[in-house]
Short mmCIF file of C-alpha atoms and ligand atoms in Angstrom, two decimals:
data_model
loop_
_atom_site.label_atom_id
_atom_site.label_comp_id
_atom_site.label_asym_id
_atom_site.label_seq_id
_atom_site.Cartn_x
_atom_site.Cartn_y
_atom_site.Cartn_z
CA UNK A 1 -15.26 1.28 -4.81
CA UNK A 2 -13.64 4.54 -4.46
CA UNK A 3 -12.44 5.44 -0.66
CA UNK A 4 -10.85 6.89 1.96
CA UNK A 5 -10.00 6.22 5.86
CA UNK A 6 -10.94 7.89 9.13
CA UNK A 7 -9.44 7.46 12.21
CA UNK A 8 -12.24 6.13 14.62
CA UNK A 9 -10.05 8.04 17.43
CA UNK A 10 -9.01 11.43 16.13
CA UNK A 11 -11.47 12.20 12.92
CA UNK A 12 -7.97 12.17 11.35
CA UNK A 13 -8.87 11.10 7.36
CA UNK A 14 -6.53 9.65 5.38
CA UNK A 15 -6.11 8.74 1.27
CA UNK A 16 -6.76 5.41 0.36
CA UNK A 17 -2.99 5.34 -0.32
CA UNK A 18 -2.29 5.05 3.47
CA UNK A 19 -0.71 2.03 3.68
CA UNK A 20 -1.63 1.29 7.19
CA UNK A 21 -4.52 0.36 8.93
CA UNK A 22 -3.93 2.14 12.59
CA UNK A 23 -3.86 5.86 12.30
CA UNK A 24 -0.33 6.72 12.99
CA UNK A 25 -1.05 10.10 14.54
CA UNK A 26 -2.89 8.96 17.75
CA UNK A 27 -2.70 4.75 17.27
CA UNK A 28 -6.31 4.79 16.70
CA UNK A 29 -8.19 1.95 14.41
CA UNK A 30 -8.82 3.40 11.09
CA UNK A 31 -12.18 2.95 9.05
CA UNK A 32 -13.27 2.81 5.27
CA UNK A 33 -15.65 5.35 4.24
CA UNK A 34 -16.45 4.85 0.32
CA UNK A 35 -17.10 7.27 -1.60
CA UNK A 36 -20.41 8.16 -3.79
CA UNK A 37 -23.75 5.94 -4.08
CA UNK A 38 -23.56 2.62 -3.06
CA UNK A 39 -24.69 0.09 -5.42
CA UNK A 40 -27.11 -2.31 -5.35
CA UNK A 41 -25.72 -5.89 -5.82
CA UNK A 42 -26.90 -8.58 -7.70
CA UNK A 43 -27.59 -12.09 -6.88
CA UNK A 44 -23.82 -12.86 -5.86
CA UNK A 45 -22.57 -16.22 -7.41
CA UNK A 46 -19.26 -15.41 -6.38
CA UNK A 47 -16.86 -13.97 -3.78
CA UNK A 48 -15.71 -11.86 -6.50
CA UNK A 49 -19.02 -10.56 -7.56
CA UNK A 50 -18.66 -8.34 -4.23
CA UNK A 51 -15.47 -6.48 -5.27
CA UNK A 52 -18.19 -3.99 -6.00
CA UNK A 53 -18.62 -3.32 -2.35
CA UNK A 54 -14.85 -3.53 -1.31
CA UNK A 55 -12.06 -1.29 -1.66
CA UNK A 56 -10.90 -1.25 -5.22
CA UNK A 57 -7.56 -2.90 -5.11
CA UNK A 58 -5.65 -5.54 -7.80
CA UNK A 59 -6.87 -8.32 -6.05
CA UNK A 60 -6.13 -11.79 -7.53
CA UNK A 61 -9.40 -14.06 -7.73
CA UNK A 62 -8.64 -16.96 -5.59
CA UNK A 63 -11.73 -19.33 -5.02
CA UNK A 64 -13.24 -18.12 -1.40
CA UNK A 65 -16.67 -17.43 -0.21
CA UNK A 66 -20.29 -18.35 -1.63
CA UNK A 67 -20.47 -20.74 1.18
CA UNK A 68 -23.31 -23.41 1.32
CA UNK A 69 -26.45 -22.62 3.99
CA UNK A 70 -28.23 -25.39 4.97
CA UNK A 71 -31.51 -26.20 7.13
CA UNK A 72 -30.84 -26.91 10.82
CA UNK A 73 -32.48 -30.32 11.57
CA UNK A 74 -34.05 -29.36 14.54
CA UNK A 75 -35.58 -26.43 14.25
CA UNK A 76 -37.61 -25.24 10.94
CA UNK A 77 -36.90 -21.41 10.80
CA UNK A 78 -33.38 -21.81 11.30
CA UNK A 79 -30.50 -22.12 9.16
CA UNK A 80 -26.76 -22.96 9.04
CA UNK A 81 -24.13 -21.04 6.89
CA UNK A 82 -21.10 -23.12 6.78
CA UNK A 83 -17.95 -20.73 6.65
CA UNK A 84 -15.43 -23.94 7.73
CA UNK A 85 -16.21 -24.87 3.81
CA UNK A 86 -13.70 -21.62 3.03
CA UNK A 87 -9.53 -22.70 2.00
CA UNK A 88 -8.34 -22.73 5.86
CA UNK A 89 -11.93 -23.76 6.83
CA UNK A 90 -13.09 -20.37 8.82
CA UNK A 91 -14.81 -16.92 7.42
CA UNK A 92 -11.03 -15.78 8.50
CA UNK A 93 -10.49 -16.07 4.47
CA UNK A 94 -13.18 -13.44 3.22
CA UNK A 95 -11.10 -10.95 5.04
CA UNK A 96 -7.66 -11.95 4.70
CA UNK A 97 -8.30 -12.40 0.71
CA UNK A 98 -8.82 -8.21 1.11
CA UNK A 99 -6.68 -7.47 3.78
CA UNK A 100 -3.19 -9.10 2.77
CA UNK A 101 -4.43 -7.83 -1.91
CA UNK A 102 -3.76 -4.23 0.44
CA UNK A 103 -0.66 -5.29 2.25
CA UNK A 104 0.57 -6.43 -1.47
CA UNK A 105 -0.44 -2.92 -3.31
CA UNK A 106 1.19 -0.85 -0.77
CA UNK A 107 3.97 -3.03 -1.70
CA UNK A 108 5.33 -4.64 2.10
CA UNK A 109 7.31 -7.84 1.74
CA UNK A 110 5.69 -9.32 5.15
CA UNK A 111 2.48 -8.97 7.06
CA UNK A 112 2.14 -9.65 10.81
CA UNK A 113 -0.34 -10.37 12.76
CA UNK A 114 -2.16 -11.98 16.48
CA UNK A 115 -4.33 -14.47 16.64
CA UNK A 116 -6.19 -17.24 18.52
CA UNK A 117 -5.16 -19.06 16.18
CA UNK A 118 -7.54 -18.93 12.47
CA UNK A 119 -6.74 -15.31 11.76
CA UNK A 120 -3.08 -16.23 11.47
CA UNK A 121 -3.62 -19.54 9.35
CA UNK A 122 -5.79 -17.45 7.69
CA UNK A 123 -3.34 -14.64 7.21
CA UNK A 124 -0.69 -16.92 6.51
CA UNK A 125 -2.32 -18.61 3.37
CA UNK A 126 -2.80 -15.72 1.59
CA UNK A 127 0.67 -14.03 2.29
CA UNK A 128 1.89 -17.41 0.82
CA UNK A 129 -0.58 -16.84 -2.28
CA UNK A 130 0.39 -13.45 -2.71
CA UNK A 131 4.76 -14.63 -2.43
CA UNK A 132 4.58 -12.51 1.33
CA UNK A 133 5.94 -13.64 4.54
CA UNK A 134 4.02 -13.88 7.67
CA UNK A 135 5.19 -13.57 11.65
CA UNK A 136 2.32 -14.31 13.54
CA UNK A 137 2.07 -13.93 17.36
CA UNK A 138 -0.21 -16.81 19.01
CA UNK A 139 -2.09 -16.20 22.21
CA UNK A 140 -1.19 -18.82 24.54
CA UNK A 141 -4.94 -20.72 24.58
CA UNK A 142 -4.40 -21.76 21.08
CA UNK A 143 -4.85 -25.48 20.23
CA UNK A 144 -1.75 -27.56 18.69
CA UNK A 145 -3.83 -28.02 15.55
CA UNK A 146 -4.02 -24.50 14.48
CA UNK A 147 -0.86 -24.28 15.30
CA UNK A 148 0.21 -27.34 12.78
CA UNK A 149 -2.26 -25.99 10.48
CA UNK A 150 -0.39 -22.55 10.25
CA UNK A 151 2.79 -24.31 10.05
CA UNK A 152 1.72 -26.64 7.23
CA UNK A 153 0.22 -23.80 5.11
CA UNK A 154 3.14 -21.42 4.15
CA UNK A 155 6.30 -19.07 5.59
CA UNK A 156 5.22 -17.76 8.85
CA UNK A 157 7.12 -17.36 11.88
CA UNK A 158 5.51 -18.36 14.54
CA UNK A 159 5.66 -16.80 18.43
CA UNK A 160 3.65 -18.36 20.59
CA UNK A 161 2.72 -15.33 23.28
CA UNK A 162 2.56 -15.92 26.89
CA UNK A 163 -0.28 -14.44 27.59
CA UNK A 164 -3.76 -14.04 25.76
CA UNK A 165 -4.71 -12.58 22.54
CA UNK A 166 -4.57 -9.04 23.50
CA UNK A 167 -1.10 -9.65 24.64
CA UNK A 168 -0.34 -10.64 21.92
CA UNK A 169 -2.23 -8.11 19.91
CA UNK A 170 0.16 -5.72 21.67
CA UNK A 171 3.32 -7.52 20.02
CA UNK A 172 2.18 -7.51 16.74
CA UNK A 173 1.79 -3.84 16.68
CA UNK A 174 5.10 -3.22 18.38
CA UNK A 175 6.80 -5.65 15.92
CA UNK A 176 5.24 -3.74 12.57
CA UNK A 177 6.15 -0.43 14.08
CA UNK A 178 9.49 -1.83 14.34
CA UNK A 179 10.16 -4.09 11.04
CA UNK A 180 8.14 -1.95 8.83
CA UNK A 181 5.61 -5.75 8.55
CA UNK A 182 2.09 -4.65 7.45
CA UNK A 183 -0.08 -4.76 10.38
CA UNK A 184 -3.18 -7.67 9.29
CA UNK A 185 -5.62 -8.99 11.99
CA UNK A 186 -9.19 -7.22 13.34
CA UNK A 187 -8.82 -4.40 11.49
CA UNK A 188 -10.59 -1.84 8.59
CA UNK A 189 -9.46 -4.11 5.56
CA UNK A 190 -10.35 -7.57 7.38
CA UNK A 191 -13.63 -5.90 8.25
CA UNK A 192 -14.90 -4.77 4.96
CA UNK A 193 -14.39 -8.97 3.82
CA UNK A 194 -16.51 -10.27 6.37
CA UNK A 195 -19.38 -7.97 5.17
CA UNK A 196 -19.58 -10.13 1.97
CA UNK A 197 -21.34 -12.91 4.61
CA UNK A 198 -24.32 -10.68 5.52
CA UNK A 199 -24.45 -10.01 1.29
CA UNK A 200 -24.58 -13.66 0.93
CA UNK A 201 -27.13 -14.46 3.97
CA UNK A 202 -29.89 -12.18 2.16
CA UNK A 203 -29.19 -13.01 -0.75
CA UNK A 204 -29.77 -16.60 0.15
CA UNK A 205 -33.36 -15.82 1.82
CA UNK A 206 -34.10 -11.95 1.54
CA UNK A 207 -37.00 -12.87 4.72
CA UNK A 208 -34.50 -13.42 7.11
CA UNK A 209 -35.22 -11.88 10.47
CA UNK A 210 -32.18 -12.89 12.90
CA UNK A 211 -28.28 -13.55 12.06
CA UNK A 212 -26.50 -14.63 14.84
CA UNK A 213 -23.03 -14.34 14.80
CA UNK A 214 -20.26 -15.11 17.45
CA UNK A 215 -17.78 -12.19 19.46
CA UNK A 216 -14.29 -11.76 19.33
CA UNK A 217 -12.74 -8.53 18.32
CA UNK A 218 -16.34 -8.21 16.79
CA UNK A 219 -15.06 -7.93 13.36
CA UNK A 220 -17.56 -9.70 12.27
CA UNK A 221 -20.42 -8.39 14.13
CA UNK A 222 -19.53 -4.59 13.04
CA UNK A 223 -18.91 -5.86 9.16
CA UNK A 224 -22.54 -7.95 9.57
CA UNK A 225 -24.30 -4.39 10.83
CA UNK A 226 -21.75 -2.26 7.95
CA UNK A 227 -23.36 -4.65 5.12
CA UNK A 228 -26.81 -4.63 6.31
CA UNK A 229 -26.77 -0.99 6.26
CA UNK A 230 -24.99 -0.46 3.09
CA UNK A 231 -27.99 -2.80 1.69
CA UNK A 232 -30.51 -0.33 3.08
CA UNK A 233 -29.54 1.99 1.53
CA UNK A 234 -28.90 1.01 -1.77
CA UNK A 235 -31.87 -0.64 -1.67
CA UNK A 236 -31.52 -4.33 -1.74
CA UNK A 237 -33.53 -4.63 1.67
CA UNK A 238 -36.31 -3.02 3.40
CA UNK A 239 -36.08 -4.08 6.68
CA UNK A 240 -32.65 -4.88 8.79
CA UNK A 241 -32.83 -8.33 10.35
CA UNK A 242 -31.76 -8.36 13.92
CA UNK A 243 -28.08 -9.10 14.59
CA UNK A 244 -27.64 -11.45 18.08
CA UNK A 245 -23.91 -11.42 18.85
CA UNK A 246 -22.49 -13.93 20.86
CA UNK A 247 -20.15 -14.55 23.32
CA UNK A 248 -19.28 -17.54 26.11
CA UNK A 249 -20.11 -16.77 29.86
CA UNK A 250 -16.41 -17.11 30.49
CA UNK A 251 -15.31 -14.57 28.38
CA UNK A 252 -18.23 -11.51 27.52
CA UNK A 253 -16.86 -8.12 27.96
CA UNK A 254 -18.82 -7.11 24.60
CA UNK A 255 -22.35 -8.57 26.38
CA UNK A 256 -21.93 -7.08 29.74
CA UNK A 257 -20.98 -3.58 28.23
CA UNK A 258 -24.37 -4.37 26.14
CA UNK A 259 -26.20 -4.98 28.94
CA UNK A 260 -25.05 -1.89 31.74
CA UNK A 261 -25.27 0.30 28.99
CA UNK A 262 -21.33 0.65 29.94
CA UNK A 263 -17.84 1.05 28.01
CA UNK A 264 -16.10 -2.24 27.15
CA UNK A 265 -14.14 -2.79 29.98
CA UNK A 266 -10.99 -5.62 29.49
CA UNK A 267 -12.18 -9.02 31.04
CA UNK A 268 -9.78 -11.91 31.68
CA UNK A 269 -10.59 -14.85 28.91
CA UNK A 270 -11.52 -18.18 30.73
CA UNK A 271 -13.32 -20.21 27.99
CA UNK A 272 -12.89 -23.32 26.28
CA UNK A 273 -13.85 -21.50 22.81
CA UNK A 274 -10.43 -20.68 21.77
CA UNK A 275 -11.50 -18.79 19.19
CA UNK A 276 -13.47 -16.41 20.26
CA UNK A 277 -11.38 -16.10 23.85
CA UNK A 278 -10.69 -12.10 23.48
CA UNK A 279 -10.82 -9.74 26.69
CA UNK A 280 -11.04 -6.69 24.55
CA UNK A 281 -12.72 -7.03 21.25
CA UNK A 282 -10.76 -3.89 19.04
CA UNK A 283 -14.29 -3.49 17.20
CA UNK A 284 -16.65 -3.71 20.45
CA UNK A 285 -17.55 -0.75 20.94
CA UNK A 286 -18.38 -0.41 17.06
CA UNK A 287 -20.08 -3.67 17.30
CA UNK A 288 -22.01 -1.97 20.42
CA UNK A 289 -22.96 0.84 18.18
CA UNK A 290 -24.09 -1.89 15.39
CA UNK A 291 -26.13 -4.10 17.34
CA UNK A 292 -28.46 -0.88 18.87
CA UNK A 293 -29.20 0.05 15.48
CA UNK A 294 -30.31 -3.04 14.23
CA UNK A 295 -32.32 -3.57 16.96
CA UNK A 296 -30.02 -6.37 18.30
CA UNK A 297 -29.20 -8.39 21.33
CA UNK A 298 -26.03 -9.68 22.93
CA UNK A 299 -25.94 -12.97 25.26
CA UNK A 300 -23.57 -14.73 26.76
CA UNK A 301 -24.12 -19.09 26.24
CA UNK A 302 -22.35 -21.38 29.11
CA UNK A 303 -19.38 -23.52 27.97
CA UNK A 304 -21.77 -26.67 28.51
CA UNK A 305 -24.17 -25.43 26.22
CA UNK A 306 -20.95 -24.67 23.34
CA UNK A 307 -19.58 -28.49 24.21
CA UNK A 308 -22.95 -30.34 24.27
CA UNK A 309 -23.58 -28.20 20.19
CA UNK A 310 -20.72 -29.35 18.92
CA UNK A 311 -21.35 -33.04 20.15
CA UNK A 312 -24.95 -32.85 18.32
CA UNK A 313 -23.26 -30.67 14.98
CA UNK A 314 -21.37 -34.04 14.69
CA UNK A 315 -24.30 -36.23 14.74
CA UNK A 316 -26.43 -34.10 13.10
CA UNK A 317 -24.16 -33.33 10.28
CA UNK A 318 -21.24 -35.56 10.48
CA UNK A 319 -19.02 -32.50 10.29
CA UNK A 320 -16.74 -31.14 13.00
CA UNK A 321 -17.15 -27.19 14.22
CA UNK A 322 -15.59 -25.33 16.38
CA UNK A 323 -16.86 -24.41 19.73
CA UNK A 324 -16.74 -20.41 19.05
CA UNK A 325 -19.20 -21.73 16.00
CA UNK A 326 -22.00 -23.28 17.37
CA UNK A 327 -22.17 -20.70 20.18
CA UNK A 328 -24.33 -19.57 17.63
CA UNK A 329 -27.10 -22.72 18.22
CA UNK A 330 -26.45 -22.82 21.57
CA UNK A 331 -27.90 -18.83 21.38
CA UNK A 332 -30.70 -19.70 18.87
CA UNK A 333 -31.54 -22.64 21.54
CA UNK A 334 -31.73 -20.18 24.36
CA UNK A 335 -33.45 -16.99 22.92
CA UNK A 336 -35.56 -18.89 20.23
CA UNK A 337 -35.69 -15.74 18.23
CA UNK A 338 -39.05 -15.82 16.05
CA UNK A 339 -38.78 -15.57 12.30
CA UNK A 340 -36.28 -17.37 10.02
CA UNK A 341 -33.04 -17.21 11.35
CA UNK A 342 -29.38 -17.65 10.15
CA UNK A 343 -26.79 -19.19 12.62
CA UNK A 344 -22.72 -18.68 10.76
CA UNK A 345 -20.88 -21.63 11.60
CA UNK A 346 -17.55 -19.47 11.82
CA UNK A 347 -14.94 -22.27 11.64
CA UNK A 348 -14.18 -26.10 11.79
CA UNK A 349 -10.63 -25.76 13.22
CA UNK A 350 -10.93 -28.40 15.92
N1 F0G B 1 -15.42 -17.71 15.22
C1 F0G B 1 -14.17 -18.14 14.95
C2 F0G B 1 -14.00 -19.55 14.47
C3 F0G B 1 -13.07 -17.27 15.10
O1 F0G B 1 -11.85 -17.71 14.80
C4 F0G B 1 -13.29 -15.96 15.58
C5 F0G B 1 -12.18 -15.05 15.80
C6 F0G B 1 -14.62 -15.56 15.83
C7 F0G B 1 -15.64 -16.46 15.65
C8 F0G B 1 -14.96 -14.18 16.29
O2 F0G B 1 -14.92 -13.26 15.24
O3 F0G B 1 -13.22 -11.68 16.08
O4 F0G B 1 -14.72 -11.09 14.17
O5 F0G B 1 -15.60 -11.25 16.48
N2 F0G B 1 -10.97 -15.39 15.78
C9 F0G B 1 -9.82 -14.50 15.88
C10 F0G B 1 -8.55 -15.23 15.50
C11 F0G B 1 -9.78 -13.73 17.16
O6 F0G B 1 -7.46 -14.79 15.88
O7 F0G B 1 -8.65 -16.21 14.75
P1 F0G B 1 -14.60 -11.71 15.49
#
């Protein structure tokens, strides 16, 4: 679709030919605003079947998305979608497929971005796909697999940060500033991507009442709310199922903001869940915004509850998850949210 960028800052708005995806006036995190009547979607049978609902762009149709959702086996309304069944086995891919077709159009050699570690495998698989290079700057809780993984997967250079992800958030910025890299990561491209999992979710069971999705930079929480109300409105649903967003006890600036009615204020990351181990989610106070209209919740789940899911996901299932992941059970298994419900299983990185 047809559209151009505001600055979530200044109001600045911007062409769709802006090849960046931080306002450059006042450093401010840009956002797509389409243009004309959004359509209403068909049954999607394909990643690609959404390009409908993304920025138009050349993209190249590599085999993504359309994940499987399966029936928890312990509790009858709920259900699993399993995102680790993407290329670099996390929903990282739906918006890294988008984000680095952009970097490629605007026509940058290299992308760069920071990570806990899946964004920049991620990242990195595509730049390799689309003949890019990738510097990626690692916060310093990342586990030695990812960091293989990224390693195994194509041309990035590789600095791991001392310090945590917004540290290293910090250098990637400084570093595309400076090398003229296309800034990827939790940003407007990434975000319209992730939207194609709330498409698929109703698509897959247009009664569903609750999706419960983990908190990072809440990416994926402001893309869920961005999709459900772009299906409002064109239409495809009536009603907006709740959104629960999730974060660990040890890290939840996004949930206590949520809860004192407060700003997002920068908390020091202490969990286990790698992943999701983010002080200052860039989208939060978006994702704030999201989860009042929808009528969600936020909650915070202990780093017992994430260790003792992931133990059960692997007998249940035979399938490894990541911690960040099941937060999403261990939420459902605290709240026990009434009506049919949709856990995302972000990513199997482990
Ligand atoms: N689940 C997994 C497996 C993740 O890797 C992430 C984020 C999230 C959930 C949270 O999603 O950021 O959109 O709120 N990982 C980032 C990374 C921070 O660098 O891979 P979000």
């Amino acid at each position: 679709m047809k559209y151009h960028l505001e600055c979530t800052e200044c109001g600045s708005v911007f062409g769709s030919s802006y090849n960046s995806q931080i306002c450059r006036k006042c450093g401010g995190i840009l956002e797509v605003f389409y243009e004309g009547k959004f359509p209403r979607t068909n049954k999607i049978q394909n990643f690609w079947d959404m390009e409908a609902i993304m920025p138009n762009s050349n993209y190249r149709h590599y085999y993504l998305g359309n994940t499987p959702v399966i029936k928890s086996k312990e509790y009858k309304d709920l259900c699993l979608k399993l995102e680790f069944m993407n290329p670099t086995h996390s929903f990282k891919d739906r918006g890294s497929a988008i984000e680095v077709a952009k970097a490629k159009e605007y026509g940058f050699k290299e992308v760069v971005c920071a990570s806990t570690g899946n964004m920049a495998y991620s990242t990195t698989y595509y730049a390799k796909l689309y003949g890019m290079r990738a510097r990626v700057f690692i916060s310093d809780n990342a586990n030695a697999d990812k960091i293989k993984d990224i390693k195994s997967v194509g041309d990035a250079t590789i600095t791991k940060v001392d310090g945590d992800f917004t540290k290293a958030q910090g250098l990637a910025i400084k570093y595309a500033y400076k090398e003229g890299a296309f800034l990827c990561g939790d940003y407007c491209y990434r975000k319209e991507g992730q939207k194609s999992i709330a498409y698929e979710i109703m698509d897959s069971n247009p009664k569903v009442k609750n999706i419960i999705v983990p908190v990072g930079n809440a990416t994926l929480l402001s893309a869920t709310y961005k999709a459900l109300a772009e299906m409002e409105s064109s239409g495809k649903i009536t009603k907006m199922p709740r959104i629960i967003a999730v974060q660990s006890e040890k890290c939840q600036p996004l949930v206590r903001a949520f809860k004192n009615s407060s700003r997002i204020k920068y908390e020091k990351p202490d969990t286990m869940a790698d992943a999701i181990a983010v002080g200052y989610p860039t989208f939060g106070e978006q994702g704030i915004e999201g989860l009042k209209r929808a009528a969600g919740v936020a909650v915070s789940v202990s780093e017992q509850s994430m260790a003792s899911e992931q133990k059960r996901f692997m007998r249940d299932y035979g399938l490894a998850a990541e911690l960040a992941s099941v937060s999403t059970i261990a939420a459902y298994r605290k709240l026990l949210p009434r009506g049919e419900s949709v856990a995302v299983i972000t990513g199997a990185n482990v």
